[in-house]
Coordinates of C-alpha atoms and ligand atoms in Angstrom, one line a residue:
M1 CA 5.4 3.4 -27.2
T2 CA 8.0 4.0 -25.3
T3 CA 11.4 2.6 -25.0
L4 CA 11.0 -0.9 -23.4
S5 CA 13.3 -1.4 -20.9
F6 CA 13.8 -4.8 -21.3
N7 CA 14.4 -7.5 -23.9
T8 CA 11.5 -7.6 -26.3
K9 CA 12.4 -11.4 -27.1
Y10 CA 10.0 -11.6 -23.5
P11 CA 7.6 -9.6 -23.1
S12 CA 5.7 -12.4 -20.9
V13 CA 6.7 -14.9 -17.6
E14 CA 5.2 -17.4 -20.3
D15 CA 8.3 -16.9 -22.9
L16 CA 10.3 -17.0 -20.0
R17 CA 9.0 -20.2 -18.4
S18 CA 9.3 -21.5 -22.0
R19 CA 12.7 -20.7 -22.2
A20 CA 13.7 -21.6 -19.0
K21 CA 12.0 -25.7 -19.6
K22 CA 14.8 -25.4 -23.2
R23 CA 17.5 -24.3 -20.7
I24 CA 17.7 -26.2 -17.5
P25 CA 17.7 -30.1 -16.9
K26 CA 13.7 -31.6 -16.8
F27 CA 13.5 -32.5 -12.6
A28 CA 14.8 -29.0 -12.2
F29 CA 12.2 -27.6 -14.3
E30 CA 9.8 -29.5 -12.7
Y31 CA 11.1 -28.6 -9.0
L32 CA 10.2 -25.5 -9.8
D33 CA 7.3 -25.5 -11.8
G34 CA 4.7 -28.2 -10.9
G35 CA 2.2 -28.0 -8.2
C36 CA 1.3 -30.8 -5.6
N37 CA -1.0 -34.4 -6.0
E38 CA -3.0 -33.1 -9.1
D39 CA -2.0 -29.6 -9.6
V40 CA -5.5 -28.3 -8.8
N41 CA -4.5 -25.9 -6.7
L42 CA -1.5 -24.5 -8.7
Y43 CA -4.1 -24.0 -11.8
K44 CA -7.2 -22.3 -9.9
N45 CA -4.9 -19.9 -8.8
T46 CA -3.9 -18.0 -11.7
A47 CA -7.4 -19.0 -13.5
E48 CA -9.1 -17.4 -10.5
I49 CA -7.0 -14.1 -10.1
R50 CA -8.0 -13.6 -14.2
E51 CA -11.3 -13.7 -12.9
V52 CA -11.2 -10.3 -11.4
E53 CA -12.0 -6.9 -13.4
L54 CA -11.0 -4.1 -13.5
L55 CA -13.4 -0.8 -14.6
P56 CA -11.2 1.4 -16.7
Q57 CA -12.2 5.7 -15.7
Y58 CA -11.4 7.2 -18.7
L59 CA -12.7 10.8 -18.2
S60 CA -11.2 11.5 -15.0
K61 CA -9.1 13.9 -14.4
H62 CA -5.1 12.2 -14.7
T63 CA -2.0 13.3 -14.2
A64 CA 0.6 10.8 -13.3
S65 CA 0.6 7.2 -12.1
S66 CA 2.8 5.9 -9.6
M67 CA 3.9 2.5 -8.8
K68 CA 5.2 3.5 -5.3
T69 CA 4.1 2.0 -1.9
T70 CA 5.3 2.7 1.6
L71 CA 5.3 -0.3 3.7
F72 CA 6.5 -0.9 6.9
G73 CA 8.1 2.3 6.5
H74 CA 10.5 2.0 3.7
E75 CA 8.8 3.4 0.2
Y76 CA 9.6 0.6 -2.8
D77 CA 9.4 1.4 -6.0
A78 CA 6.8 -0.8 -7.0
P79 CA 3.9 -3.3 -5.4
F80 CA 5.7 -6.1 -5.7
G81 CA 8.9 -8.5 -4.5
M82 CA 10.8 -12.2 -4.8
A83 CA 8.9 -14.6 -2.1
P84 CA 11.5 -16.6 -0.7
V85 CA 11.9 -19.7 -2.9
G86 CA 14.3 -23.2 -1.9
L87 CA 16.7 -24.9 -3.2
Q88 CA 17.3 -21.8 -6.3
G89 CA 20.8 -22.9 -7.1
L90 CA 19.6 -26.2 -8.7
M91 CA 17.2 -24.1 -11.1
W92 CA 20.0 -21.5 -11.9
P93 CA 23.6 -21.1 -10.2
N94 CA 23.8 -18.0 -8.5
A95 CA 20.1 -17.5 -8.9
P96 CA 19.3 -16.3 -5.2
E97 CA 22.9 -13.2 -5.9
I98 CA 21.4 -12.5 -9.7
L99 CA 17.4 -12.3 -8.1
A100 CA 18.3 -9.8 -4.4
K101 CA 21.0 -7.8 -6.3
A102 CA 18.1 -6.8 -8.9
A103 CA 15.6 -6.4 -6.4
S104 CA 17.7 -4.2 -4.3
T105 CA 18.9 -2.1 -7.8
H106 CA 15.0 -1.6 -8.6
N107 CA 14.1 -1.4 -4.6
V108 CA 11.6 -3.9 -4.1
P109 CA 12.2 -6.7 -1.5
F110 CA 13.6 -9.8 -1.4
I111 CA 12.8 -12.6 0.9
L112 CA 15.7 -15.5 1.7
S113 CA 14.6 -18.5 2.0
T114 CA 15.8 -20.1 5.2
V115 CA 16.6 -23.3 2.9
T116 CA 18.2 -22.1 -1.0
T117 CA 21.8 -22.1 -1.5
S118 CA 23.0 -18.3 -0.3
S119 CA 23.4 -17.1 2.9
I120 CA 21.7 -14.5 5.4
E121 CA 25.5 -12.8 5.5
R122 CA 25.9 -12.2 1.2
I123 CA 22.4 -12.0 0.3
G124 CA 22.4 -8.8 3.9
E125 CA 25.7 -7.5 2.1
L126 CA 24.5 -7.8 -1.4
T127 CA 21.3 -5.6 -0.5
E128 CA 22.7 -3.5 2.0
G129 CA 20.5 -4.8 4.4
K130 CA 17.4 -4.4 2.8
A131 CA 16.4 -8.1 2.2
W132 CA 13.5 -9.8 4.2
F133 CA 14.9 -13.4 5.7
Q134 CA 12.4 -16.2 5.9
L135 CA 12.6 -18.5 8.6
Y136 CA 11.1 -22.6 8.6
H137 CA 11.2 -23.0 12.3
P138 CA 13.9 -25.0 13.6
A139 CA 12.9 -27.7 16.0
K140 CA 15.5 -27.1 18.9
N141 CA 15.5 -23.3 19.6
E142 CA 19.3 -22.8 20.1
L143 CA 19.3 -22.9 16.1
R144 CA 16.5 -20.5 16.0
D145 CA 17.9 -17.8 18.2
D146 CA 21.5 -18.4 16.3
I147 CA 19.9 -17.9 13.3
L148 CA 17.5 -14.5 14.3
L149 CA 21.0 -13.2 15.6
R150 CA 22.8 -13.6 12.6
C151 CA 19.9 -12.3 11.0
E152 CA 19.8 -8.7 13.4
K153 CA 23.5 -8.5 12.9
A154 CA 23.2 -8.6 8.8
G155 CA 21.1 -5.8 8.9
Y156 CA 17.8 -7.2 8.5
D157 CA 14.8 -5.7 9.4
T158 CA 12.1 -7.8 8.5
L159 CA 11.2 -11.8 9.9
V160 CA 9.3 -14.1 7.6
I161 CA 8.0 -17.0 9.7
L162 CA 6.2 -19.7 7.7
C163 CA 2.4 -21.6 8.5
D164 CA 1.7 -23.5 5.9
V165 CA 4.2 -26.5 5.8
P166 CA 3.6 -28.8 8.8
T167 CA 3.7 -31.5 6.6
F168 CA 6.0 -32.1 2.9
G169 CA 3.3 -31.6 0.0
F170 CA 2.6 -34.2 -2.0
R171 CA 4.2 -33.4 -5.0
P172 CA 4.8 -36.4 -7.9
R173 CA 7.2 -35.6 -10.2
D174 CA 9.5 -34.4 -6.9
I175 CA 8.9 -38.2 -6.2
R176 CA 9.7 -39.4 -9.3
N177 CA 12.8 -37.6 -9.7
G178 CA 14.1 -38.0 -6.5
L179 CA 13.6 -34.8 -5.5
A180 CA 11.6 -35.8 -2.3
M181 CA 13.5 -36.2 0.9
P182 CA 15.6 -37.8 1.2
P183 CA 16.7 -36.9 -2.4
T184 CA 18.4 -39.3 -4.8
M185 CA 20.6 -38.8 -7.6
S186 CA 19.8 -41.0 -10.9
I187 CA 21.2 -42.3 -14.3
K188 CA 18.2 -40.4 -15.9
N189 CA 18.9 -36.6 -13.6
I190 CA 22.6 -37.7 -14.9
L191 CA 21.5 -38.0 -18.5
Q192 CA 19.1 -34.8 -18.3
I193 CA 21.9 -32.5 -16.9
L194 CA 24.5 -33.6 -19.5
G195 CA 21.3 -32.7 -22.1
K196 CA 22.1 -29.3 -20.4
P197 CA 25.4 -28.3 -21.4
N198 CA 25.2 -24.5 -20.6
W199 CA 23.2 -25.0 -17.2
A200 CA 26.2 -27.7 -16.1
L201 CA 29.0 -25.4 -17.2
Q202 CA 27.5 -22.9 -15.3
T203 CA 26.8 -24.9 -12.2
L204 CA 30.6 -26.6 -12.6
K205 CA 31.7 -23.4 -12.6
H206 CA 29.8 -22.1 -9.6
G207 CA 29.9 -25.6 -7.9
Q208 CA 27.5 -27.8 -6.7
P209 CA 24.5 -25.7 -4.8
N210 CA 24.7 -25.8 -0.9
F211 CA 22.1 -25.0 1.8
E212 CA 24.8 -21.4 2.1
T213 CA 22.8 -20.8 6.0
L214 CA 22.6 -23.6 7.2
K215 CA 26.2 -24.9 6.1
P216 CA 28.1 -23.9 9.6
Y217 CA 24.7 -26.5 10.7
M218 CA 25.7 -29.3 8.9
P219 CA 28.3 -32.3 9.5
K220 CA 30.5 -32.5 7.0
N221 CA 30.0 -34.3 3.4
L222 CA 26.6 -35.4 3.9
D223 CA 25.3 -38.4 1.1
L224 CA 21.8 -37.2 0.5
K225 CA 20.4 -39.8 2.1
Q226 CA 21.9 -38.2 5.7
L227 CA 21.2 -35.3 4.5
G228 CA 17.7 -35.7 3.6
K229 CA 17.4 -37.3 7.6
F230 CA 19.1 -34.1 9.3
M231 CA 16.6 -31.6 7.4
D232 CA 14.5 -34.0 9.2
D233 CA 15.4 -33.4 12.7
T234 CA 16.1 -30.1 12.2
F235 CA 13.3 -28.8 11.4
S236 CA 9.9 -29.0 12.7
G237 CA 7.3 -27.2 10.3
R238 CA 3.9 -27.7 12.4
L239 CA 3.9 -23.8 13.8
N240 CA 1.6 -22.8 16.9
E241 CA 0.7 -19.5 18.5
E242 CA 3.5 -21.3 21.2
K243 CA 6.4 -21.3 18.7
I244 CA 5.6 -17.5 17.2
K245 CA 5.1 -15.6 21.0
P246 CA 9.4 -16.1 21.6
I247 CA 9.9 -14.9 18.2
R248 CA 8.0 -11.9 18.9
D249 CA 9.3 -11.4 22.0
M250 CA 12.6 -11.8 20.0
W251 CA 12.6 -10.0 17.3
K252 CA 12.7 -6.4 17.0
G253 CA 11.6 -5.5 13.7
K254 CA 8.3 -6.4 11.7
L255 CA 7.1 -10.1 11.8
V256 CA 5.2 -11.4 8.6
L257 CA 3.3 -14.7 8.9
K258 CA 3.5 -16.0 5.0
G259 CA 0.9 -18.7 4.5
V260 CA -2.5 -17.4 5.8
A261 CA -5.2 -18.5 4.4
N262 CA -8.5 -17.7 6.4
E263 CA -9.5 -15.3 8.9
L264 CA -9.3 -16.8 11.8
D265 CA -5.1 -18.0 11.0
A266 CA -5.2 -13.7 10.3
E267 CA -7.3 -12.8 13.5
R268 CA -4.5 -15.2 15.3
A269 CA -1.9 -13.1 13.8
I270 CA -3.1 -9.5 14.9
N271 CA -3.7 -11.3 18.6
L272 CA 0.3 -12.3 18.1
G273 CA 1.3 -8.8 17.8
L274 CA 2.6 -9.4 14.2
D275 CA 3.0 -6.6 11.6
G276 CA 1.7 -8.5 8.3
I277 CA 1.1 -11.7 6.8
I278 CA 0.9 -12.9 3.1
V279 CA -1.9 -14.4 2.1
S280 CA -0.9 -17.2 0.3
N281 CA -0.8 -21.0 -0.4
H282 CA 2.8 -21.4 -1.6
G283 CA 2.2 -21.3 -5.2
G284 CA -0.6 -24.4 -4.6
R285 CA 2.7 -26.7 -3.2
Q286 CA 1.0 -28.0 -0.5
L287 CA -2.8 -28.4 -0.3
D288 CA -4.7 -29.4 -3.9
A289 CA -8.2 -29.2 -2.2
G290 CA -7.4 -25.6 -0.4
E291 CA -8.5 -22.7 -2.0
S292 CA -6.8 -20.3 -4.6
T293 CA -5.7 -17.0 -2.7
I294 CA -7.6 -14.5 -4.0
K295 CA -10.4 -15.5 -2.5
P296 CA -9.3 -15.4 0.7
L297 CA -7.4 -12.1 0.4
S298 CA -10.8 -10.4 -0.5
R299 CA -12.7 -11.8 2.9
I300 CA -9.3 -10.7 4.7
A301 CA -8.5 -7.8 3.6
K302 CA -12.0 -6.2 3.9
K303 CA -12.0 -7.8 7.6
Y304 CA -8.4 -6.9 9.1
G305 CA -6.9 -4.7 6.5
D306 CA -6.8 -1.9 8.9
Q307 CA -5.3 -4.1 12.0
I308 CA -2.4 -5.5 9.4
E309 CA -0.2 -5.5 6.5
V310 CA -2.0 -7.6 4.3
M311 CA 0.0 -8.9 1.4
M312 CA -0.4 -11.9 -1.0
D313 CA 1.1 -14.5 -3.4
S314 CA 0.4 -17.5 -5.5
G315 CA -0.5 -17.5 -9.2
I316 CA 0.5 -14.2 -9.8
R317 CA 2.0 -13.6 -13.1
S318 CA 1.8 -10.6 -14.5
G319 CA 1.0 -6.6 -14.5
P320 CA -2.5 -6.8 -15.1
D321 CA -2.2 -9.9 -11.8
I322 CA -1.0 -7.8 -9.7
A323 CA -3.5 -5.1 -10.2
R324 CA -6.2 -7.6 -10.0
S325 CA -5.0 -8.7 -6.7
L326 CA -4.3 -5.2 -5.0
A327 CA -8.0 -4.5 -6.1
S328 CA -8.9 -7.3 -4.2
G329 CA -7.3 -6.0 -1.3
A330 CA -4.2 -7.0 -1.2
K331 CA -1.4 -4.0 0.2
F332 CA 1.7 -5.7 -1.5
T333 CA 2.4 -8.9 -3.5
F334 CA 4.9 -11.2 -4.4
M335 CA 5.6 -13.5 -6.8
G336 CA 7.9 -17.3 -6.6
R337 CA 8.0 -18.9 -9.8
S338 CA 7.4 -15.6 -12.2
F339 CA 11.5 -14.3 -11.1
M340 CA 12.8 -17.5 -10.9
Y341 CA 11.7 -18.4 -15.1
G342 CA 13.0 -15.0 -15.5
V343 CA 16.4 -16.5 -14.4
A344 CA 16.6 -20.1 -15.3
A345 CA 15.8 -18.1 -19.1
L346 CA 18.1 -15.3 -19.0
G347 CA 20.6 -15.9 -16.2
N348 CA 21.8 -13.1 -15.3
K349 CA 19.7 -10.7 -16.5
G350 CA 16.8 -12.7 -15.3
G351 CA 16.5 -10.6 -12.7
D352 CA 16.2 -6.8 -14.0
H353 CA 14.5 -8.2 -17.1
T354 CA 11.2 -9.7 -14.5
I355 CA 11.0 -6.6 -12.8
S356 CA 11.3 -4.6 -15.4
L357 CA 8.9 -6.1 -17.4
L358 CA 6.3 -6.2 -14.6
K359 CA 7.0 -2.5 -13.6
T360 CA 6.4 -1.9 -17.2
Q361 CA 2.8 -4.1 -17.1
L362 CA 1.6 -2.8 -14.1
Q363 CA 2.3 0.8 -15.3
Q364 CA 0.6 0.3 -18.3
V365 CA -2.5 -1.0 -16.4
M366 CA -2.4 1.8 -14.0
E367 CA -2.6 4.3 -17.1
Q368 CA -5.2 2.8 -18.7
I369 CA -7.8 2.4 -16.2
C370 CA -6.7 6.0 -14.4
C371 CA -5.3 4.9 -11.2
E372 CA -2.8 7.5 -10.2
K373 CA -1.9 5.8 -7.1
V374 CA -2.0 1.9 -5.6
E375 CA -4.0 2.3 -2.9
D376 CA -6.7 3.6 -5.5
F377 CA -6.5 0.4 -7.3
K378 CA -9.6 -1.0 -5.0
N379 CA -11.7 2.3 -6.6
H380 CA -11.3 0.2 -9.7
L381 CA -12.9 -2.8 -8.4
I382 CA -15.6 -4.5 -10.5
D383 CA -17.3 -6.2 -7.7
Ligands
LIG401 C1 10.5 -23.9 -6.4 C2 9.6 -23.3 -5.3 C3 10.5 -23.4 -3.3 C4 10.0 -22.6 -3.2 N1 10.2 -22.8 -1.4 C5 10.1 -21.8 -0.6 C6 10.6 -21.8 1.2 O1 11.7 -22.4 0.6 N2 9.8 -20.9 1.5 C7 8.8 -20.7 1.7 O2 8.9 -19.8 2.3 N3 8.1 -20.7 0.6 C8 8.4 -21.5 -0.7 N4 8.2 -21.6 -2.0 C9 6.7 -20.5 -1.9 C10 6.8 -19.4 -2.4 O3 7.3 -18.2 -1.6 C11 5.4 -18.6 -2.7 O4 4.8 -18.8 -2.0 C12 5.1 -18.9 -4.1 O5 5.9 -19.6 -4.9 C13 3.9 -18.4 -4.8 O6 3.4 -18.8 -5.8 P1 4.1 -18.2 -7.4 O7 5.0 -19.6 -7.6 O8 2.8 -18.7 -8.2 O9 3.9 -16.9 -7.5 C14 8.4 -22.1 -3.0 C15 7.7 -22.2 -4.0 C16 8.4 -22.7 -5.1 C17 7.8 -22.3 -6.6

């Protein structure tokens, strides 16, 4: 066996998840781990990816397998990246910086969320302009324009807009824990913090997590209730074609629509001149009665894969899951929770560990089935 480049105590994302659960307060873990309503969509995402089977071709000629993938003119070292996650600093202090740096070192994309705890400028600097930015749609055009200008100045060339948050997902754990909007900080949460001294110490060291990108627009010293109102007033989640058109006109870089879950929206994205779509159901956090992502992915990739870059997230937890998604038609894949489990479990080493782990697993699958290039995965799909 080749030397493994990750901590061998945690050879799976599930190992990272278990350690994360022990290390961080319950309200933070449940915010990360949960889906919505009864978690049906959350479980279906991974379960239905795992129904996809791959065909090995053992006697085929094989020289070497390479994970390198060119997307939007950039050659990445692997066909996966980090999906945007809000409030990352709540789960582990400094998480966006740790993950962005690891992504940049490994030459894979990191997508910064509008509502996470690091700023456009800081992540732009850490990744030398290689990160992507995910915009929550601002209610006011001036705010939208200002954020886009900041992205441009900080060197971002890929902008991701989001269509699957027209409402707040109904998440019973977050409601119970007071993390809904407006949030509350209860005695129960404080006791949970005291039970996780390492997390508490690190949080104290780095300071209370803030919405760093939004800070310039927020009134000072908001209490939690006012914060909820600010968020409600500032963003209008329901995206439509009228809101996308001016962004397309204004944004000179690549424009990606995330949250696509059916053929009609994929076709609209193409007609609006977008460069890519991420087939996603927000990791099962929005519509419990919806399909898992692997199903629309196959249909959309078959129909539109030659007209727009079709990417996918939701439910991927391993190298074989990435392989199954690529074989089903995804050009590129993203993960949200897997990387956050990594950083919550292993702190500063979590980003590097999780990328190395997934790369090792994916490389093994490629060599096992005799797949030399990422675009050849589809030849191994058992339809
Ligand atoms: C805790 C958490 C917060 C998230 N916050 C955002 C966000 O701010 N913006 C966004 O576009 N997607 C957000 N997502 C969705 C992810 O970008 C991604 O679609 C999802 O995590 C993929 O599913 P996976 O976690 O099973 O990999 C969030 C997901 C989680 C788990």
